[in-house]
Amino acid sequence: MKDMTTGLRERKRLATKHSIQEKALDLFDERGFAAVTIEEIAEAAEVSPSSVYRYFGTKEQLIVADDFADLSQEALDHILDPHDPLGTARRIVADYESTPAGVNAAEGAGKSPWRRVHYFFQEPTVRLAVYASLDEASSRIAASLLSRQGMSEAKARVAAHAFVFGYFAALEQWHVDGGKRPIVDYVDDGMAVLREIWTNPDR
Amino acid sequence: MKDMTTGLRERKRLATKHSIQEKALDLFDERGFAAVTIEEIAEAAEVSPSSVYRYFGTKEQLIVADDFADLSQEALDHILDPHDPLGTARRIVADYESTPAGVNAAEGAGKSPWRRVHYFFQEPTVRLAVYASLDEASSRIAASLLSRQGMSEAKARVAAHAFVFGYFAALEQWHVDGGKRPIVDYVDDGMAVLREIWTNPDR
DNA sequence: ATAATTCTGACAGTCACTGTCAATAATTTT
DNA sequence: AAAATTATTGACAGTGACTGTCAGAATTAT
């Protein structure tokens, strides 16, 4: 068995995936999410429609990709502080803002890492895809909360959902506000309401 | 202008809608949600596929219908206690359990009002449709919270999302547990974690 | 070089969903 | 009661996301 992470095949794979997503975002920016078909994206990226589906599964995933899902369980455990949801949220923002890999980096200037986020709030189907992604993140957080805190399964589930979807709500406030102030400000403000949720198992 | 709520036309409308949903649920129970097509539902209900779409819009809405959305803003304000999310959640459960209208009532015994809820957790697409519905409920709750409490818009949004999706998480715990204990137990347990969220604007 | 494995594009098909239109049924007006 | 108005219906044609299959091409292992 060989390396599997540096081979030509793997490099091509990543390059292709990156290229597809980039071309797709360009088209979306030009003509709007709904008005672009998978076939057109495939043509622009010089691959077959089959490949687009192979790489992304759904049209929405071209935007949502793996903002949360690609966090490994270990990385999650590292970022997660069961006593401080607000700090955890800040860390997630910071983490995302400095992400060196993915579609956001690797391209020149001018394109904010938050470019894709706009679609979260503009396209209802994309929003739902994000919710599906938040859902997955939540169950991993709940598992972590359950094993590290003494809370019941019900409490762990509720706390995780409250945190993850609350975080999204804070993001939305940023978006509604036109993105004037930095995101972390809105997270600080909004998530303060959850401050003590994770702390004490029985209150 | 006439009554508009008792006319023959309106009665037929409701009867048809009810019938479609009932037949659809029967088919889903028999063969599973994904395996049933709209065309088959239309045939079973003796209407055209067009009518199914006219009444429900999407396949998922045949199950989700209007569990939350049909609460008027006034009814919501009545049920909502900005100082007590747990009590509010209990009231929503009680309200739903005693619902006299809709698909749940109006048919004989044997069918629990929670029959449709199972699909929330079994069919991913239905779950997402529920999330869309929760989303709408959340924005109305946030509006109410914003006007009645002194919190910032960000806090109101986060609190509403945390409440609504937390409530769903509690429901899921009930479902995962096989529905042994009554739902209100799981709500009591899980939602306790949110107890003081709505109360104080700046903590 | 050859064999095994993986990736790709082509193709055919399903089904949710949209929009339009003429026929029909209910309601209002005369 | 008939006519005019309005709402509801089914038929129809279409779009596009998504699935499954399969043979050929590219990469990797022997």
Tab-separated table of C-alpha atoms (C1' of nucleotides) in Angstrom:
chain	number	residue	atom	x	y	z
A	1	MET	CA	0.000	0.000	0.000
A	2	LYS	CA	1.275	3.433	-0.840
A	3	ASP	CA	0.916	6.925	0.506
A	4	MET	CA	-2.528	7.657	-0.872
A	5	THR	CA	-2.343	11.340	-0.042
A	6	THR	CA	0.359	12.564	-2.371
A	7	GLY	CA	-0.120	10.390	-5.429
A	8	LEU	CA	-0.898	11.899	-8.783
A	9	ARG	CA	-4.413	10.562	-8.625
A	10	GLU	CA	-5.184	12.270	-5.358
A	11	ARG	CA	-3.704	15.560	-6.502
A	12	LYS	CA	-5.784	15.484	-9.650
A	13	ARG	CA	-8.861	14.675	-7.637
A	14	LEU	CA	-8.468	17.679	-5.409
A	15	ALA	CA	-7.610	19.943	-8.309
A	16	THR	CA	-10.678	18.823	-10.218
A	17	LYS	CA	-12.940	19.271	-7.224
A	18	HIS	CA	-11.529	22.692	-6.579
A	19	SER	CA	-11.921	23.703	-10.196
A	20	ILE	CA	-15.533	22.569	-10.363
A	21	GLN	CA	-16.461	24.461	-7.228
A	22	GLU	CA	-14.691	27.594	-8.400
A	23	LYS	CA	-16.375	27.614	-11.787
A	24	ALA	CA	-19.707	26.919	-10.147
A	25	LEU	CA	-19.363	29.853	-7.763
A	26	ASP	CA	-18.419	32.114	-10.643
A	27	LEU	CA	-21.536	31.097	-12.529
A	28	PHE	CA	-23.699	31.505	-9.444
A	29	ASP	CA	-22.330	34.979	-8.867
A	30	GLU	CA	-23.002	35.879	-12.464
A	31	ARG	CA	-26.481	34.563	-12.963
A	32	GLY	CA	-27.817	33.392	-9.623
A	33	PHE	CA	-27.894	29.970	-8.029
A	34	ALA	CA	-31.199	28.765	-9.406
A	35	ALA	CA	-30.522	29.886	-12.961
A	36	VAL	CA	-27.414	27.749	-13.365
A	37	THR	CA	-27.768	24.084	-14.238
A	38	ILE	CA	-25.396	21.289	-13.333
A	39	GLU	CA	-24.853	20.707	-17.004
A	40	GLU	CA	-23.586	24.244	-17.448
A	41	ILE	CA	-21.280	23.914	-14.491
A	42	ALA	CA	-19.922	20.693	-15.911
A	43	GLU	CA	-19.316	22.335	-19.238
A	44	ALA	CA	-17.565	25.315	-17.650
A	45	ALA	CA	-15.349	23.037	-15.591
A	46	GLU	CA	-14.735	20.739	-18.564
A	47	VAL	CA	-15.964	17.628	-16.867
A	48	SER	CA	-19.062	15.513	-17.289
A	49	PRO	CA	-22.210	16.122	-15.260
A	50	SER	CA	-21.615	12.704	-13.751
A	51	SER	CA	-18.397	13.966	-12.244
A	52	VAL	CA	-20.049	16.957	-10.681
A	53	TYR	CA	-22.429	14.621	-8.902
A	54	ARG	CA	-19.625	12.279	-7.980
A	55	TYR	CA	-17.694	15.052	-6.306
A	56	PHE	CA	-20.503	16.978	-4.674
A	57	GLY	CA	-23.607	14.858	-4.619
A	58	THR	CA	-26.023	17.765	-4.760
A	59	LYS	CA	-26.081	21.211	-6.270
A	60	GLU	CA	-26.224	22.782	-2.831
A	61	GLN	CA	-23.060	21.036	-1.744
A	62	LEU	CA	-21.218	23.042	-4.369
A	63	ILE	CA	-21.661	25.924	-1.967
A	64	VAL	CA	-21.924	24.298	1.423
A	65	ALA	CA	-19.131	21.813	0.914
A	66	ASP	CA	-17.748	20.871	4.306
A	67	ASP	CA	-17.548	23.923	6.449
A	68	PHE	CA	-18.268	21.969	9.573
A	69	ALA	CA	-18.261	18.360	8.545
A	70	ASP	CA	-14.585	18.270	7.756
A	71	LEU	CA	-13.676	18.940	11.330
A	72	SER	CA	-12.415	15.660	12.697
A	73	GLN	CA	-13.731	14.469	16.007
A	74	GLU	CA	-10.361	15.226	17.567
A	75	ALA	CA	-10.222	18.756	16.149
A	76	LEU	CA	-13.739	19.268	17.403
A	77	ASP	CA	-12.861	18.082	20.875
A	78	HIS	CA	-9.968	20.489	20.850
A	79	ILE	CA	-12.044	23.497	19.870
A	80	LEU	CA	-14.955	22.613	22.076
A	81	ASP	CA	-15.043	23.966	25.603
A	82	PRO	CA	-17.962	22.459	27.513
A	83	HIS	CA	-17.868	25.352	29.922
A	84	ASP	CA	-17.831	28.125	27.380
A	85	PRO	CA	-20.121	28.053	24.337
A	86	LEU	CA	-19.346	31.643	23.502
A	87	GLY	CA	-15.603	31.056	23.418
A	88	THR	CA	-16.156	27.923	21.396
A	89	ALA	CA	-18.137	29.878	18.843
A	90	ARG	CA	-15.436	32.534	18.633
A	91	ARG	CA	-12.876	29.840	18.040
A	92	ILE	CA	-14.921	28.372	15.215
A	93	VAL	CA	-15.136	31.753	13.532
A	94	ALA	CA	-11.426	32.380	13.946
A	95	ASP	CA	-10.690	28.907	12.677
A	96	TYR	CA	-12.784	29.432	9.609
A	97	GLU	CA	-11.414	32.863	8.910
A	98	SER	CA	-7.844	31.608	8.834
A	99	THR	CA	-8.555	28.448	6.898
A	100	PRO	CA	-5.624	27.947	4.549
A	101	ALA	CA	-7.137	25.195	2.450
A	102	GLY	CA	-10.329	24.869	0.496
A	103	VAL	CA	-11.951	27.057	-2.082
A	104	ASN	CA	-11.439	30.217	-0.142
A	105	ALA	CA	-7.712	30.290	-0.078
A	106	ALA	CA	-5.588	29.212	-2.999
A	107	GLU	CA	-7.095	31.916	-5.121
A	108	GLY	CA	-5.935	35.481	-5.417
A	109	ALA	CA	-7.227	38.386	-3.433
A	110	GLY	CA	-10.614	40.034	-3.727
A	111	LYS	CA	-12.649	37.054	-2.644
A	112	SER	CA	-13.539	36.921	1.007
A	113	PRO	CA	-13.725	33.550	2.717
A	114	TRP	CA	-17.305	34.505	3.503
A	115	ARG	CA	-18.347	34.864	-0.094
A	116	ARG	CA	-20.144	31.557	-0.095
A	117	VAL	CA	-21.904	32.352	3.140
A	118	HIS	CA	-24.140	34.869	1.423
A	119	TYR	CA	-25.897	32.047	-0.349
A	120	PHE	CA	-26.767	30.520	3.011
A	121	PHE	CA	-29.230	33.327	3.465
A	122	GLN	CA	-30.223	34.076	-0.077
A	123	GLU	CA	-31.104	30.647	-1.397
A	124	PRO	CA	-33.631	28.730	0.687
A	125	THR	CA	-32.451	25.368	-0.600
A	126	VAL	CA	-28.871	26.228	0.317
A	127	ARG	CA	-30.002	27.284	3.762
A	128	LEU	CA	-31.595	23.906	4.232
A	129	ALA	CA	-28.438	22.159	3.086
A	130	VAL	CA	-26.559	24.151	5.702
A	131	TYR	CA	-29.076	23.039	8.284
A	132	ALA	CA	-28.371	19.448	7.326
A	133	SER	CA	-24.711	20.119	7.839
A	134	LEU	CA	-25.338	21.811	11.187
A	135	ASP	CA	-27.375	18.807	12.125
A	136	GLU	CA	-24.444	16.481	11.644
A	137	ALA	CA	-22.127	18.771	13.532
A	138	SER	CA	-24.653	18.885	16.334
A	139	SER	CA	-24.770	15.151	16.815
A	140	ARG	CA	-21.008	14.993	17.090
A	141	ILE	CA	-21.031	17.851	19.580
A	142	ALA	CA	-23.785	16.166	21.537
A	143	ALA	CA	-21.723	12.995	21.719
A	144	SER	CA	-18.764	14.938	23.006
A	145	LEU	CA	-20.893	16.792	25.526
A	146	LEU	CA	-22.423	13.571	26.705
A	147	SER	CA	-19.131	11.873	27.388
A	148	ARG	CA	-17.381	14.873	28.922
A	149	GLN	CA	-20.160	16.362	30.982
A	150	GLY	CA	-22.471	14.595	33.300
A	151	MET	CA	-25.611	15.641	31.451
A	152	SER	CA	-28.423	13.424	30.300
A	153	GLU	CA	-28.703	12.482	26.665
A	154	ALA	CA	-31.678	14.791	26.257
A	155	LYS	CA	-29.774	17.727	27.705
A	156	ALA	CA	-26.733	17.028	25.546
A	157	ARG	CA	-28.904	16.934	22.435
A	158	VAL	CA	-30.727	20.140	23.290
A	159	ALA	CA	-27.543	21.963	24.261
A	160	ALA	CA	-25.782	20.943	21.056
A	161	HIS	CA	-28.709	21.930	18.859
A	162	ALA	CA	-29.143	25.199	20.710
A	163	PHE	CA	-25.492	25.983	20.266
A	164	VAL	CA	-25.149	25.063	16.632
A	165	PHE	CA	-28.354	26.634	15.386
A	166	GLY	CA	-27.860	29.590	17.676
A	167	TYR	CA	-24.514	30.117	16.037
A	168	PHE	CA	-26.202	30.125	12.675
A	169	ALA	CA	-28.675	32.719	13.906
A	170	ALA	CA	-25.804	34.948	14.941
A	171	LEU	CA	-24.313	34.556	11.477
A	172	GLU	CA	-27.621	35.537	9.987
A	173	GLN	CA	-27.726	38.694	12.058
A	174	TRP	CA	-24.341	39.568	10.598
A	175	HIS	CA	-25.697	38.998	7.134
A	176	VAL	CA	-28.889	40.960	7.729
A	177	ASP	CA	-26.797	43.802	9.014
A	178	GLY	CA	-24.985	43.988	5.715
A	179	GLY	CA	-21.754	42.612	7.102
A	180	LYS	CA	-20.600	45.963	8.401
A	181	ARG	CA	-19.097	44.875	11.690
A	182	PRO	CA	-16.906	41.768	11.910
A	183	ILE	CA	-18.684	38.496	12.463
A	184	VAL	CA	-17.175	37.896	15.843
A	185	ASP	CA	-19.061	40.943	17.132
A	186	TYR	CA	-22.412	39.393	16.316
A	187	VAL	CA	-21.350	36.087	17.767
A	188	ASP	CA	-20.278	37.822	20.952
A	189	ASP	CA	-23.549	39.661	21.201
A	190	GLY	CA	-25.936	36.873	20.257
A	191	MET	CA	-24.249	33.879	21.773
A	192	ALA	CA	-23.939	35.578	25.130
A	193	VAL	CA	-27.485	34.438	25.673
A	194	LEU	CA	-26.255	30.852	25.775
A	195	ARG	CA	-23.384	31.597	28.061
A	196	GLU	CA	-24.030	29.151	30.808
A	197	ILE	CA	-25.908	26.493	28.961
A	198	TRP	CA	-23.229	23.870	28.824
A	199	THR	CA	-21.820	24.451	32.222
A	200	ASN	CA	-24.052	22.951	34.797
A	201	PRO	CA	-25.720	19.633	34.021
A	202	ASP	CA	-28.804	20.193	36.136
A	203	ARG	CA	-29.918	23.722	35.599
B	1	MET	CA	-69.353	39.489	-0.339
B	2	LYS	CA	-70.361	36.346	1.465
B	3	ASP	CA	-69.192	34.243	4.366
B	4	MET	CA	-66.299	32.521	2.687
B	5	THR	CA	-65.792	30.042	5.526
B	6	THR	CA	-68.945	27.981	5.334
B	7	GLY	CA	-69.641	27.896	1.604
B	8	LEU	CA	-69.796	24.636	-0.266
B	9	ARG	CA	-66.601	25.486	-2.053
B	10	GLU	CA	-64.641	25.905	1.135
B	11	ARG	CA	-66.026	22.744	2.671
B	12	LYS	CA	-65.077	20.748	-0.390
B	13	ARG	CA	-61.633	22.241	-0.321
B	14	LEU	CA	-60.959	21.158	3.225
B	15	ALA	CA	-62.455	17.726	2.665
B	16	THR	CA	-60.289	17.184	-0.371
B	17	LYS	CA	-57.155	18.327	1.384
B	18	HIS	CA	-57.909	16.101	4.324
B	19	SER	CA	-58.574	13.134	2.096
B	20	ILE	CA	-55.369	13.544	0.142
B	21	GLN	CA	-53.267	13.737	3.261
B	22	GLU	CA	-54.964	10.735	4.789
B	23	LYS	CA	-54.486	8.558	1.731
B	24	ALA	CA	-50.899	9.711	1.456
B	25	LEU	CA	-50.135	8.773	5.042
B	26	ASP	CA	-51.700	5.376	4.524
B	27	LEU	CA	-49.511	4.761	1.508
B	28	PHE	CA	-46.421	5.986	3.335
B	29	ASP	CA	-47.134	3.667	6.220
B	30	GLU	CA	-47.571	0.785	3.838
B	31	ARG	CA	-44.615	1.173	1.552
B	32	GLY	CA	-42.407	3.915	2.949
B	33	PHE	CA	-42.179	7.583	2.125
B	34	ALA	CA	-39.657	7.398	-0.688
B	35	ALA	CA	-41.339	4.510	-2.466
B	36	VAL	CA	-44.623	6.336	-2.986
B	37	THR	CA	-44.977	8.753	-5.876
B	38	ILE	CA	-47.213	11.789	-6.048
B	39	GLU	CA	-48.982	10.182	-8.948
B	40	GLU	CA	-49.947	7.204	-6.805
B	41	ILE	CA	-51.172	9.452	-4.040
B	42	ALA	CA	-53.275	11.363	-6.525
B	43	GLU	CA	-54.737	8.158	-7.850
B	44	ALA	CA	-55.549	6.874	-4.360
B	45	ALA	CA	-57.201	10.157	-3.435
B	46	GLU	CA	-59.007	10.332	-6.774
B	47	VAL	CA	-57.624	13.700	-7.739
B	48	SER	CA	-55.100	14.821	-10.294
B	49	PRO	CA	-51.404	15.170	-9.445
B	50	SER	CA	-51.849	18.866	-10.128
B	51	SER	CA	-54.242	19.079	-7.220
B	52	VAL	CA	-51.846	17.400	-4.840
B	53	TYR	CA	-49.294	20.068	-5.662
B	54	ARG	CA	-51.869	22.790	-5.412
B	55	TYR	CA	-52.823	21.731	-1.919
B	56	PHE	CA	-49.447	20.809	-0.495
B	57	GLY	CA	-46.733	22.222	-2.685
B	58	THR	CA	-44.205	19.535	-1.900
B	59	LYS	CA	-44.255	15.872	-1.055
B	60	GLU	CA	-42.834	16.582	2.383
B	61	GLN	CA	-45.648	18.966	3.227
B	62	LEU	CA	-48.011	16.017	3.045
B	63	ILE	CA	-46.475	15.040	6.351
B	64	VAL	CA	-45.278	18.282	7.858
B	65	ALA	CA	-48.354	20.292	6.981
B	66	ASP	CA	-48.646	23.134	9.444
B	67	ASP	CA	-47.693	21.921	12.854
B	68	PHE	CA	-46.211	25.240	13.817
B	69	ALA	CA	-46.957	27.549	10.954
B	70	ASP	CA	-50.679	27.586	11.589
B	71	LEU	CA	-50.231	29.225	14.945
B	72	SER	CA	-51.312	32.802	14.491
B	73	GLN	CA	-49.103	35.538	15.837
B	74	GLU	CA	-51.647	36.187	18.552
B	75	ALA	CA	-51.863	32.550	19.581
B	76	LEU	CA	-48.100	32.456	19.637
B	77	ASP	CA	-47.887	35.518	21.841
B	78	HIS	CA	-50.335	33.869	24.182
B	79	ILE	CA	-48.381	30.641	24.480
B	80	LEU	CA	-45.015	32.333	24.641
B	81	ASP	CA	-43.595	33.246	28.014
B	82	PRO	CA	-40.398	35.249	27.611
B	83	HIS	CA	-39.356	34.300	31.101
B	84	ASP	CA	-39.947	30.589	30.813
B	85	PRO	CA	-38.839	28.646	27.743
B	86	LEU	CA	-39.441	25.330	29.449
B	87	GLY	CA	-43.031	26.188	30.306
B	88	THR	CA	-43.542	27.490	26.800
B	89	ALA	CA	-42.322	24.213	25.358
B	90	ARG	CA	-44.634	22.244	27.636
B	91	ARG	CA	-47.534	24.373	26.496
B	92	ILE	CA	-46.717	23.704	22.866
B	93	VAL	CA	-46.709	19.969	23.488
B	94	ALA	CA	-49.978	20.110	25.377
B	95	ASP	CA	-51.479	22.262	22.680
B	96	TYR	CA	-50.494	19.843	20.005
B	97	GLU	CA	-51.623	16.800	21.905
B	98	SER	CA	-55.128	18.185	22.313
B	99	THR	CA	-55.441	19.518	18.806
B	100	PRO	CA	-59.017	18.902	17.742
B	101	ALA	CA	-58.604	19.748	14.067
B	102	GLY	CA	-56.341	18.506	11.340
B	103	VAL	CA	-55.485	15.062	10.157
B	104	ASN	CA	-54.949	13.715	13.608
B	105	ALA	CA	-58.403	14.111	14.931
B	106	ALA	CA	-61.472	13.514	12.805
B	107	GLU	CA	-60.453	9.925	12.314
B	108	GLY	CA	-61.217	7.015	14.559
B	109	ALA	CA	-59.013	5.645	17.275
B	110	GLY	CA	-55.759	3.783	16.840
B	111	LYS	CA	-53.872	6.609	15.260
B	112	SER	CA	-51.832	8.740	17.612
B	113	PRO	CA	-51.475	12.431	16.889
B	114	TRP	CA	-47.747	11.721	16.839
B	115	ARG	CA	-47.966	9.239	14.015
B	116	ARG	CA	-46.658	11.724	11.514
B	117	VAL	CA	-43.829	12.760	13.802
B	118	HIS	CA	-42.039	9.483	13.220
B	119	TYR	CA	-41.287	10.555	9.692
B	120	PHE	CA	-39.509	13.619	11.030
B	121	PHE	CA	-36.742	11.337	12.171
B	122	GLN	CA	-36.904	8.581	9.642
B	123	GLU	CA	-36.901	10.494	6.374
B	124	PRO	CA	-34.060	12.968	5.980
B	125	THR	CA	-35.967	15.069	3.470
B	126	VAL	CA	-38.912	15.308	5.842
B	127	ARG	CA	-36.587	16.313	8.642
B	128	LEU	CA	-35.314	19.147	6.498
B	129	ALA	CA	-38.846	20.247	5.701
B	130	VAL	CA	-39.500	20.355	9.427
B	131	TYR	CA	-36.407	22.462	9.878
B	132	ALA	CA	-37.784	24.890	7.323
B	133	SER	CA	-40.977	25.051	9.330
B	134	LEU	CA	-39.078	25.537	12.587
B	135	ASP	CA	-37.184	28.274	10.874
B	136	GLU	CA	-40.334	30.217	10.159
B	137	ALA	CA	-41.611	29.717	13.664
B	138	SER	CA	-38.305	30.953	14.968
B	139	SER	CA	-38.441	34.236	13.138
B	140	ARG	CA	-41.878	34.947	14.505
B	141	ILE	CA	-40.702	34.068	17.993
B	142	ALA	CA	-37.653	36.260	17.564
B	143	ALA	CA	-39.877	39.158	16.572
B	144	SER	CA	-42.000	38.649	19.639
B	145	LEU	CA	-38.950	38.363	21.880
B	146	LEU	CA	-37.480	41.484	20.390
B	147	SER	CA	-40.514	43.623	21.027
B	148	ARG	CA	-41.317	42.269	24.470
B	149	GLN	CA	-37.852	41.921	25.950
B	150	GLY	CA	-35.095	44.428	25.889
B	151	MET	CA	-32.674	42.186	24.075
B	152	SER	CA	-30.680	43.011	20.993
B	153	GLU	CA	-31.741	41.645	17.628
B	154	ALA	CA	-28.836	39.229	17.655
B	155	LYS	CA	-29.811	37.879	21.073
B	156	ALA	CA	-33.447	37.542	20.078
B	157	ARG	CA	-32.493	35.573	16.975
B	158	VAL	CA	-30.137	33.279	18.850
B	159	ALA	CA	-32.588	32.716	21.679
B	160	ALA	CA	-35.420	31.880	19.288
B	161	HIS	CA	-33.312	29.497	17.252
B	162	ALA	CA	-31.928	27.865	20.359
B	163	PHE	CA	-35.411	27.382	21.708
B	164	VAL	CA	-37.047	26.069	18.591
B	165	PHE	CA	-34.293	23.720	17.498
B	166	GLY	CA	-33.660	22.701	21.070
B	167	TYR	CA	-37.284	21.708	21.268
B	168	PHE	CA	-36.837	19.571	18.203
B	169	ALA	CA	-33.815	17.907	19.780
B	170	ALA	CA	-35.909	17.018	22.792
B	171	LEU	CA	-38.517	15.501	20.493
B	172	GLU	CA	-35.809	13.484	18.836
B	173	GLN	CA	-34.668	12.109	22.156
B	174	TRP	CA	-38.214	10.945	22.708
B	175	HIS	CA	-38.187	9.242	19.342
B	176	VAL	CA	-34.763	7.644	19.843
B	177	ASP	CA	-35.975	6.306	23.150
B	178	GLY	CA	-38.767	4.466	21.394
B	179	GLY	CA	-41.465	6.737	22.743
B	180	LYS	CA	-41.749	4.898	26.010
B	181	ARG	CA	-42.164	7.831	28.340
B	182	PRO	CA	-44.486	10.712	27.449
B	183	ILE	CA	-42.999	13.483	25.387
B	184	VAL	CA	-43.339	16.081	28.054
B	185	ASP	CA	-40.794	14.159	30.143
B	186	TYR	CA	-38.118	14.566	27.512
B	187	VAL	CA	-38.998	18.206	27.047
B	188	ASP	CA	-38.735	18.758	30.785
B	189	ASP	CA	-35.388	17.047	30.948
B	190	GLY	CA	-33.781	18.497	27.836
B	191	MET	CA	-35.183	21.985	27.801
B	192	ALA	CA	-34.157	22.574	31.393
B	193	VAL	CA	-30.785	23.410	29.957
B	194	LEU	CA	-32.293	26.519	28.381
B	195	ARG	CA	-34.099	27.559	31.480
B	196	GLU	CA	-32.808	31.043	31.916
B	197	ILE	CA	-31.993	31.914	28.359
B	198	TRP	CA	-34.838	34.244	27.654
B	199	THR	CA	-34.967	35.879	30.996
B	200	ASN	CA	-32.157	38.320	31.308
B	201	PRO	CA	-31.193	40.396	28.274
B	202	ASP	CA	-27.553	40.819	29.185
B	203	ARG	CA	-26.288	37.542	30.495
C	1	DA	C1'	5.076	-4.873	-19.678
C	2	DT	C1'	1.197	-6.618	-17.485
C	3	DA	C1'	-2.329	-6.961	-14.220
C	4	DA	C1'	-5.325	-4.853	-10.860
C	5	DT	C1'	-7.669	-0.833	-9.412
C	6	DT	C1'	-9.812	3.483	-9.835
C	7	DC	C1'	-11.758	7.294	-12.416
C	8	DT	C1'	-14.346	9.072	-16.169
C	9	DG	C1'	-18.006	10.150	-19.571
C	10	DA	C1'	-22.003	8.494	-22.010
C	11	DC	C1'	-26.445	7.008	-21.630
C	12	DA	C1'	-31.039	5.932	-20.179
C	13	DG	C1'	-34.268	6.550	-16.875
C	14	DT	C1'	-37.181	8.330	-12.689
C	15	DC	C1'	-39.651	11.712	-10.420
C	16	DA	C1'	-40.541	16.062	-8.089
C	17	DC	C1'	-42.054	20.241	-9.510
C	18	DT	C1'	-43.688	24.340	-12.748
C	19	DG	C1'	-46.617	26.724	-15.948
C	20	DT	C1'	-50.414	26.981	-19.060
C	21	DC	C1'	-55.076	26.276	-20.738
C	22	DA	C1'	-59.644	24.997	-21.599
C	23	DA	C1'	-63.565	22.753	-19.248
C	24	DT	C1'	-66.292	22.676	-15.225
C	25	DA	C1'	-68.375	23.920	-10.889
C	26	DA	C1'	-69.673	27.343	-7.434
C	27	DT	C1'	-70.978	32.042	-6.492
C	28	DT	C1'	-72.765	36.506	-7.421
C	29	DT	C1'	-75.435	39.654	-10.158
C	30	DT	C1'	-79.218	40.998	-12.975
D	1	DA	C1'	-83.873	31.652	-13.363
D	2	DA	C1'	-80.548	32.951	-16.406
D	3	DA	C1'	-76.332	35.228	-17.159
D	4	DA	C1'	-71.981	36.884	-15.833
D	5	DT	C1'	-68.151	36.352	-12.739
D	6	DT	C1'	-64.880	33.852	-10.271
D	7	DA	C1'	-62.560	29.778	-8.393
D	8	DT	C1'	-61.181	24.985	-9.026
D	9	DT	C1'	-59.953	21.162	-11.684
D	10	DG	C1'	-57.450	17.879	-14.833
D	11	DA	C1'	-54.693	17.425	-18.935
D	12	DC	C1'	-50.548	18.369	-20.923
D	13	DA	C1'	-45.864	19.559	-21.947
D	14	DG	C1'	-41.742	20.671	-20.078
D	15	DT	C1'	-37.396	21.310	-16.929
D	16	DG	C1'	-33.804	19.756	-14.251
D	17	DA	C1'	-31.895	17.359	-10.264
D	18	DC	C1'	-30.491	12.986	-9.274
D	19	DT	C1'	-29.568	7.632	-9.844
D	20	DG	C1'	-27.611	3.533	-11.809
D	21	DT	C1'	-24.959	1.150	-15.151
D	22	DC	C1'	-21.162	0.188	-18.102
D	23	DA	C1'	-17.326	0.183	-21.129
D	24	DG	C1'	-13.085	2.570	-21.913
D	25	DA	C1'	-9.175	5.344	-20.162
D	26	DA	C1'	-5.872	6.675	-16.733
D	27	DT	C1'	-3.220	5.542	-12.599
D	28	DT	C1'	-0.975	2.402	-9.660
D	29	DA	C1'	0.960	-2.058	-8.230
D	30	DT	C1'	3.455	-6.357	-9.600
